[in-house]
mmCIF file of C-alpha atoms in Angstrom:
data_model
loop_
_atom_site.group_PDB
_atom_site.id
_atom_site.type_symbol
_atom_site.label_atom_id
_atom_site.label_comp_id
_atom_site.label_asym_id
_atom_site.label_seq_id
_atom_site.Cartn_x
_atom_site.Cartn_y
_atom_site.Cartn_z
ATOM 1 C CA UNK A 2 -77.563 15.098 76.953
ATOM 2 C CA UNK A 3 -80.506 16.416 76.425
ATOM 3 C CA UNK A 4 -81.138 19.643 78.418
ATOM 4 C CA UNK A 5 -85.039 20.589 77.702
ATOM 5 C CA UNK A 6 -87.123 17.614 76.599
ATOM 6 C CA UNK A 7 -90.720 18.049 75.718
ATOM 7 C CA UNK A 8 -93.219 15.264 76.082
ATOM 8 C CA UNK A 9 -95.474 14.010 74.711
ATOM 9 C CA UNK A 10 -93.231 13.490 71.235
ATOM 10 C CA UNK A 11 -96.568 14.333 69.246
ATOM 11 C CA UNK A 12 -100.063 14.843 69.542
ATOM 12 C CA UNK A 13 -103.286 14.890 67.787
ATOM 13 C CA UNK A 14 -106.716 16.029 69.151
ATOM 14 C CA UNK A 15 -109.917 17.285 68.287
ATOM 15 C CA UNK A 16 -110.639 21.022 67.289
ATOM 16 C CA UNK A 17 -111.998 22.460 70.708
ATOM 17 C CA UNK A 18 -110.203 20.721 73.023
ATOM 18 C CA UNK A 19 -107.326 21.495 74.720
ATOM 19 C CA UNK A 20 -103.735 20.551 74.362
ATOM 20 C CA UNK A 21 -101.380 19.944 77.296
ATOM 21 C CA UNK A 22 -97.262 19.925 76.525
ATOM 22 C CA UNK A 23 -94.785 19.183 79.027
ATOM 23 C CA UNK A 24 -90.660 19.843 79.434
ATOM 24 C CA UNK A 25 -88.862 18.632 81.742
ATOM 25 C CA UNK A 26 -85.015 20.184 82.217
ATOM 26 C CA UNK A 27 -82.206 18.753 84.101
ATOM 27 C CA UNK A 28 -80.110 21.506 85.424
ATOM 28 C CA UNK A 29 -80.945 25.390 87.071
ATOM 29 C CA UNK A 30 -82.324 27.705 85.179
ATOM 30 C CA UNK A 31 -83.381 31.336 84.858
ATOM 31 C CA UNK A 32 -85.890 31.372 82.458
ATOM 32 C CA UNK A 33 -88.158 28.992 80.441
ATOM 33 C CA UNK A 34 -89.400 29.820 76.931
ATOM 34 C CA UNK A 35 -91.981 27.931 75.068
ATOM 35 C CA UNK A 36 -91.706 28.792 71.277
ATOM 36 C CA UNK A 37 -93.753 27.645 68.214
ATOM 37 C CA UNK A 38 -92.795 26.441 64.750
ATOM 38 C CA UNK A 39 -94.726 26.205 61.549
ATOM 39 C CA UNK A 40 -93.477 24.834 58.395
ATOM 40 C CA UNK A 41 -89.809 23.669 59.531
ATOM 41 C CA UNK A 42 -88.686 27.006 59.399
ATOM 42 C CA UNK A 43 -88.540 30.312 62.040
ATOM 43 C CA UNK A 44 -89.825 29.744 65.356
ATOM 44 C CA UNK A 45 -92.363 32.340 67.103
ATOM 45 C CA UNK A 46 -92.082 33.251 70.473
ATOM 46 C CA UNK A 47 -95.159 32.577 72.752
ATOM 47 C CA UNK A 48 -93.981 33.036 76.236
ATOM 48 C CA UNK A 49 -91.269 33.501 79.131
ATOM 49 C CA UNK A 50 -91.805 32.834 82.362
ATOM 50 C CA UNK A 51 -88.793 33.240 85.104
ATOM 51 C CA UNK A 52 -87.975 30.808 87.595
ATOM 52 C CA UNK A 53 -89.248 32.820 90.310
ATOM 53 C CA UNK A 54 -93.105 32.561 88.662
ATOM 54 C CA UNK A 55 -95.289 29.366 88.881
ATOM 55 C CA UNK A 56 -97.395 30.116 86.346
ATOM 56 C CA UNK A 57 -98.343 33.021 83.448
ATOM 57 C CA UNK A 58 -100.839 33.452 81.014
ATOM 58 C CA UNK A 59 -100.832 34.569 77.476
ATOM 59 C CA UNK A 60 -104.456 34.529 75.620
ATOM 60 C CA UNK A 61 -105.329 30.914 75.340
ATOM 61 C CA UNK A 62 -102.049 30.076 76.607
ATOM 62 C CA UNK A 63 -101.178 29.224 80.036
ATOM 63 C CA UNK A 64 -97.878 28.153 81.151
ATOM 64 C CA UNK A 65 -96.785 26.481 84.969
ATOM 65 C CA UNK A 66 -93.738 25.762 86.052
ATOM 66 C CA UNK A 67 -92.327 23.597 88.970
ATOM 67 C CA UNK A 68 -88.435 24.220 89.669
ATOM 68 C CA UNK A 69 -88.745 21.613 92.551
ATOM 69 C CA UNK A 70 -89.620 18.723 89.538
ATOM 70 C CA UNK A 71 -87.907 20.523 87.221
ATOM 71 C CA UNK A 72 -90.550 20.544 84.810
ATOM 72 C CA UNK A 73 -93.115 23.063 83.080
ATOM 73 C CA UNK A 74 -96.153 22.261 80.888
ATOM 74 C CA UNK A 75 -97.904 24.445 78.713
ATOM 75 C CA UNK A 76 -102.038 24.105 77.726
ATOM 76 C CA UNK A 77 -103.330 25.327 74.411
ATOM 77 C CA UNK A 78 -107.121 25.571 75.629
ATOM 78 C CA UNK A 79 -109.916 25.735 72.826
ATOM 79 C CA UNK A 80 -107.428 24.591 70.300
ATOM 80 C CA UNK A 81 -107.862 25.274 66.890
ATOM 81 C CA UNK A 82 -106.730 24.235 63.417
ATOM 82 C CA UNK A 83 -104.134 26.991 63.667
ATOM 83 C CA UNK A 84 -102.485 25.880 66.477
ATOM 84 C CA UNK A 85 -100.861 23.027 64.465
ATOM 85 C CA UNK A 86 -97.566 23.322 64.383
ATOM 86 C CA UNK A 87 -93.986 22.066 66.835
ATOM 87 C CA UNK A 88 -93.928 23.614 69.981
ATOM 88 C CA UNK A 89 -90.575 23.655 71.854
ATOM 89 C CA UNK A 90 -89.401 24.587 75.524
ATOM 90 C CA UNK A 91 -85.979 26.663 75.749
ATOM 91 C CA UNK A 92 -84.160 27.178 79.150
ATOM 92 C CA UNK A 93 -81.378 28.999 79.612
ATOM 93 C CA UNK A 94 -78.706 27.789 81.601
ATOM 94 C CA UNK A 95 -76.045 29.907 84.162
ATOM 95 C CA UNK A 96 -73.100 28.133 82.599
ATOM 96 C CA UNK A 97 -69.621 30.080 84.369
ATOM 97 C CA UNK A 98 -70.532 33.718 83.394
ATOM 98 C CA UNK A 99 -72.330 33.056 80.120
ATOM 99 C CA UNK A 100 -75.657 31.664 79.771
ATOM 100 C CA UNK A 101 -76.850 30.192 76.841
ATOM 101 C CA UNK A 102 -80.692 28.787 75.668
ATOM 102 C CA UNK A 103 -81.079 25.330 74.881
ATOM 103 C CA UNK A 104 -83.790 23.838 72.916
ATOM 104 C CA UNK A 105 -85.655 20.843 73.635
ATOM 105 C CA UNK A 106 -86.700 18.293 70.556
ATOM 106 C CA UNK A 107 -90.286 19.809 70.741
ATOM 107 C CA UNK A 108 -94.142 18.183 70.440
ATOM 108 C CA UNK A 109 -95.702 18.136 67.479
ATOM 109 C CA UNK A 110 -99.518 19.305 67.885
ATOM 110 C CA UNK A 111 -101.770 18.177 65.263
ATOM 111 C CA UNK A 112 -105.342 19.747 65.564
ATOM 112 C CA UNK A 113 -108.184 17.489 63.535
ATOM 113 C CA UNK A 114 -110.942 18.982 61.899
ATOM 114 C CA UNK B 23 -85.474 46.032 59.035
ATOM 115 C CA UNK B 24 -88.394 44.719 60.832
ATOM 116 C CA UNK B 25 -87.483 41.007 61.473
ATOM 117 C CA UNK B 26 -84.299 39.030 61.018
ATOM 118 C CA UNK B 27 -83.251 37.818 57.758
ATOM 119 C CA UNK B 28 -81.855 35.657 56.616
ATOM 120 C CA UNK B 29 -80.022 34.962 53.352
ATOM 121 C CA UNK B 30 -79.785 32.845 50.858
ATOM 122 C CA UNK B 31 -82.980 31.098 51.605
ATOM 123 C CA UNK B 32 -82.067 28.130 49.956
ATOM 124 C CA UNK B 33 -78.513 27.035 48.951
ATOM 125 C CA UNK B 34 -77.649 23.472 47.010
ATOM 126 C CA UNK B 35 -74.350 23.013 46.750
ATOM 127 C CA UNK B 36 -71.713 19.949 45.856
ATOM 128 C CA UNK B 37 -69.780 18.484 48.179
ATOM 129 C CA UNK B 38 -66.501 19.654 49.032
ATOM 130 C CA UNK B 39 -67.271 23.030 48.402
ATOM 131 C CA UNK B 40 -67.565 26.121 51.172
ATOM 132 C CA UNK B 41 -70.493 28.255 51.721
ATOM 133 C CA UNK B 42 -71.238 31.484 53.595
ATOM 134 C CA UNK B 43 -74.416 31.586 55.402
ATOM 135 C CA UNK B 44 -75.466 35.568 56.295
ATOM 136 C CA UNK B 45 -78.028 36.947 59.116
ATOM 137 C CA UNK B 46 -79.339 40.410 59.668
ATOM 138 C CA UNK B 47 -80.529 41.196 62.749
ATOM 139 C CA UNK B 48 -82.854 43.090 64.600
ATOM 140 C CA UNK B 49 -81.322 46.415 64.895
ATOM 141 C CA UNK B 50 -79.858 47.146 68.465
ATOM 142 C CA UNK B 51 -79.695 43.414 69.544
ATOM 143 C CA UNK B 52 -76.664 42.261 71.125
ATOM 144 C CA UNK B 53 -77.153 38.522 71.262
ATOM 145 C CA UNK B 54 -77.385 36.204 68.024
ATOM 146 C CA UNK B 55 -77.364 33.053 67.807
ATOM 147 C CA UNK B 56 -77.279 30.185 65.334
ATOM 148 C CA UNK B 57 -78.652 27.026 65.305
ATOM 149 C CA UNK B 58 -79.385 24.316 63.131
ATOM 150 C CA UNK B 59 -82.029 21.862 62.498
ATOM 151 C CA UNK B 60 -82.296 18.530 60.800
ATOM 152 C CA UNK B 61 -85.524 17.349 59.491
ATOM 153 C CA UNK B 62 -88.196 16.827 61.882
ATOM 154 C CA UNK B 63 -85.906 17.582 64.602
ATOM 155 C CA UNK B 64 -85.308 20.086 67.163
ATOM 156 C CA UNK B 65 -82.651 22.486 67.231
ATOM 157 C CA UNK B 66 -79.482 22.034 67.937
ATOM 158 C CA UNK B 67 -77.276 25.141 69.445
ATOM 159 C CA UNK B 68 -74.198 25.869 67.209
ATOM 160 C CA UNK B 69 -72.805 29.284 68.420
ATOM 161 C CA UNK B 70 -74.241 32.354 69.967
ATOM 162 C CA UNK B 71 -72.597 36.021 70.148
ATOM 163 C CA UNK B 72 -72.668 38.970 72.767
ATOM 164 C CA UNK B 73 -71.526 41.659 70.490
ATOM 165 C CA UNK B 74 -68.625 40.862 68.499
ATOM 166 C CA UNK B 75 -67.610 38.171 70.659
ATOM 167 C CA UNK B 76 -68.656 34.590 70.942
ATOM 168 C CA UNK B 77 -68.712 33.173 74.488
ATOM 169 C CA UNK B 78 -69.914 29.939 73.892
ATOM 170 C CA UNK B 79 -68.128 28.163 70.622
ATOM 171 C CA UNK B 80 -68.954 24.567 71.740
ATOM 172 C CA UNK B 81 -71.949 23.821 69.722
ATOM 173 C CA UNK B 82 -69.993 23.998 66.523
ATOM 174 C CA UNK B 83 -70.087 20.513 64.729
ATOM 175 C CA UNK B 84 -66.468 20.420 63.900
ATOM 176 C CA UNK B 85 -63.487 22.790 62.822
ATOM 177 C CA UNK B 86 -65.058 23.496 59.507
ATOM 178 C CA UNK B 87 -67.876 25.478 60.985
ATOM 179 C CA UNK B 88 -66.592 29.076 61.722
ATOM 180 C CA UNK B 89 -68.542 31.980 62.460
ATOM 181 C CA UNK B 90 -68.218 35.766 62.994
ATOM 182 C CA UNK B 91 -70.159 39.209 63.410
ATOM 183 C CA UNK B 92 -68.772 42.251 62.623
ATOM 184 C CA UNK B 93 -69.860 45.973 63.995
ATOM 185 C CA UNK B 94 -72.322 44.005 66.192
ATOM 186 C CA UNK B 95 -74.228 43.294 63.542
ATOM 187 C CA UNK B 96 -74.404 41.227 60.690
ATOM 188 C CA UNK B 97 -73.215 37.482 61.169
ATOM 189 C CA UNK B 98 -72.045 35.373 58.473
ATOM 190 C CA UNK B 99 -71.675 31.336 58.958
ATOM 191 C CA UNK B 100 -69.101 29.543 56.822
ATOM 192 C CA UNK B 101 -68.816 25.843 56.266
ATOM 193 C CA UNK B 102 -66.085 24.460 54.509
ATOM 194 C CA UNK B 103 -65.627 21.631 52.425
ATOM 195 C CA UNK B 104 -69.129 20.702 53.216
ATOM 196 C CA UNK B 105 -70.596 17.133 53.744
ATOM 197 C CA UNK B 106 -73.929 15.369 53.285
ATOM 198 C CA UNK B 107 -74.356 15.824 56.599
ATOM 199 C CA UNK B 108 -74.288 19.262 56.832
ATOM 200 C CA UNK B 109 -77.398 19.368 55.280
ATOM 201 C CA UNK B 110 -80.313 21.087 57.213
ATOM 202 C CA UNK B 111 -82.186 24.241 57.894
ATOM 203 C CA UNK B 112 -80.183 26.842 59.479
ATOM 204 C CA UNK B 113 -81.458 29.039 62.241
ATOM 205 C CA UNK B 114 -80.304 32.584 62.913
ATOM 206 C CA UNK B 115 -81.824 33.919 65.972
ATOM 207 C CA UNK B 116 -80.990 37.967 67.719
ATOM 208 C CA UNK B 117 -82.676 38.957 71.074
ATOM 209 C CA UNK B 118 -81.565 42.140 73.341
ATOM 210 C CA UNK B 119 -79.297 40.230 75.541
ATOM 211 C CA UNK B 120 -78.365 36.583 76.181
ATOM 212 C CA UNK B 121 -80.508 36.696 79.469
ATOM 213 C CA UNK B 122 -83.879 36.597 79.748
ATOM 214 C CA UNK B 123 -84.733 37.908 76.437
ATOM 215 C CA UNK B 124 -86.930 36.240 73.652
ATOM 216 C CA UNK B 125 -85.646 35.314 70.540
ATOM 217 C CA UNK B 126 -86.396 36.502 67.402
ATOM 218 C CA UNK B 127 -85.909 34.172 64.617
ATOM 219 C CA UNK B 128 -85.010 34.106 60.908
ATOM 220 C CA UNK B 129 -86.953 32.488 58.257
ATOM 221 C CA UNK B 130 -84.026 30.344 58.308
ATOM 222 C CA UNK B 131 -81.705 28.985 55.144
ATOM 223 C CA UNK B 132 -82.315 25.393 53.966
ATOM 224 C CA UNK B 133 -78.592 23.614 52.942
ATOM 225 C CA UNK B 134 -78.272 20.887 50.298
ATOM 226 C CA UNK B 135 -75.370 19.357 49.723
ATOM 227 C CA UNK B 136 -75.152 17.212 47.119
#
C-alpha cells in the first residue's frame, strides 16, 4: 500500500492565488520531502522538514506538518505560471536498520493564465 | 560532474532483448537510488544503494531486474528479456546518505519496448 499519498489528485487555479497540497503517510517517519516535477522527467527538490518541526518555509513555499494526523500540506502562495508542474511528498521510513524514501503518486498543479 | 546523469536518454528496444541502464552520480554521494515511473504516475521505488551494497532489493519488479554499483559510484540497471511492460521513464536518484538527505535526480532514461 500506498505509503505517501498526496491529495488533491490535481489542481487548477488562477495565476495569483495560492495552491494548497496535502500528504498524508501511514507509518513513522523521520523526514518529509516535498519534490517537484516538470515534464515527466527529474524531480527538483523543494524542501525537508524533520518530524520534530511543525512547519518551515522556503520563499513562497511553506510547508506544516502534523505527526499526530499523520499528514503534511504544502501552500504555493502567489502562484504563478511556473509553478505548473507534479508535486510529490517523500517520507522516509525506519524500516529494521535501513530506511528507505517512498514516493507518493503526487498532485498535479495547473496554474491558468 | 555537476548533476546526475543519466544515460542513454532514450532507449527503444524489441522485446526479448536485455538492456543496461547507467547513472553517474554526484561525486561523494553514498546513497543512489532507482526508481521508475509509468506515465502520469508517481514513482515507484525499485532499489536503492549505501555504497556498494544494496540494503533494500524489494522494489525490484521481478528476477529480471538486477542492479549494481561499483567503486561507490557509477550504477548500471539491467533488464533482461524485457517486456511491454517494462516500459517507462527510469529514475536515478544520489543524495549524501539514505537519511535525511535530499535527492538529487537524473534527467531520467525513457524505455520502449517494442
Amino acid at each position: 500500500s500506498q505509503q505517501g499519498e498526496e491529495d488533491p489528485q490535481a489542481l487548477s487555479i488562477q495565476e495569483g492565488e495560492n495552491a494548497t497540497m496535502n500528504c498524508s503517510y501511514k507509518t513513522s517517519i523521520n523526514n518529509l520531502q516535498w519534490y517537484r516535477q516538470n515534464s515527466g522527467r527529474g524531480l527538483v527538490h523543494l524542501i525537508l522538514i524533520r518530524s520534530n518541526e511543525r512547519e518551515k518555509h522556503s520563499g513562497r513555499l511553506r510547508v506544516t506538518l502534523d505527526t499526530s494526523k499523520k499528514s503534511s500540506s504544502l501552500l504555493i502562495t502567489a502562484s504563478r505560471a511556473a509553478d505548473t508542474a507534479s508535486y510529490f511528498c517523500a517520507t522516509d521510513l525506519v524500516m529494521n536498520r535501513d530506511d528507505k524514501i517512498i514516493f507518493g503518486k503526487g498532485t498535479r498543479l495547473h496554474i491558468l493564465p | 560532474g555537476a548533476g546526475v546523469s543519466q544515460s542513454p536518454s532514450n532507449k527503444v528496444t524489441e522485446k526479448g532483448k536485455d538492456v543496461e541502464l547507467r547513472c553517474d552520480p554526484i561525486s561523494g554521494h553514498t546513497a543512489l537510488y532507482w526508481y521508475r515511473q509509468s506515465l502520469g504516475q508517481g514513482l515507484e521505488f525499485l532499489i536503492y544503494f549505501q555504497g556498494n551494497s544494496a540494503p533494500d532489493k524489494s522494489g525490484l519488479p521481478s528476477d529480471r531486474f538486477s542492479a549494481e554499483r561499483t567503486g561507490g559510484s557509477v550504477s548500471t540497471l539491467t533488464i533482461q528479456r524485457t517486456q511491454q511492460e517494462d516500459s517507462a521513464v527510469y529514475l536515478c536518484a544520489s543524495s549524501l546518505s539514505a537519511v535525511g538527505y535530499e535527492q538529487y535526480f537524473g534527467p531520467g532514461t525513457r524505455l520502449t519496448v517494442t
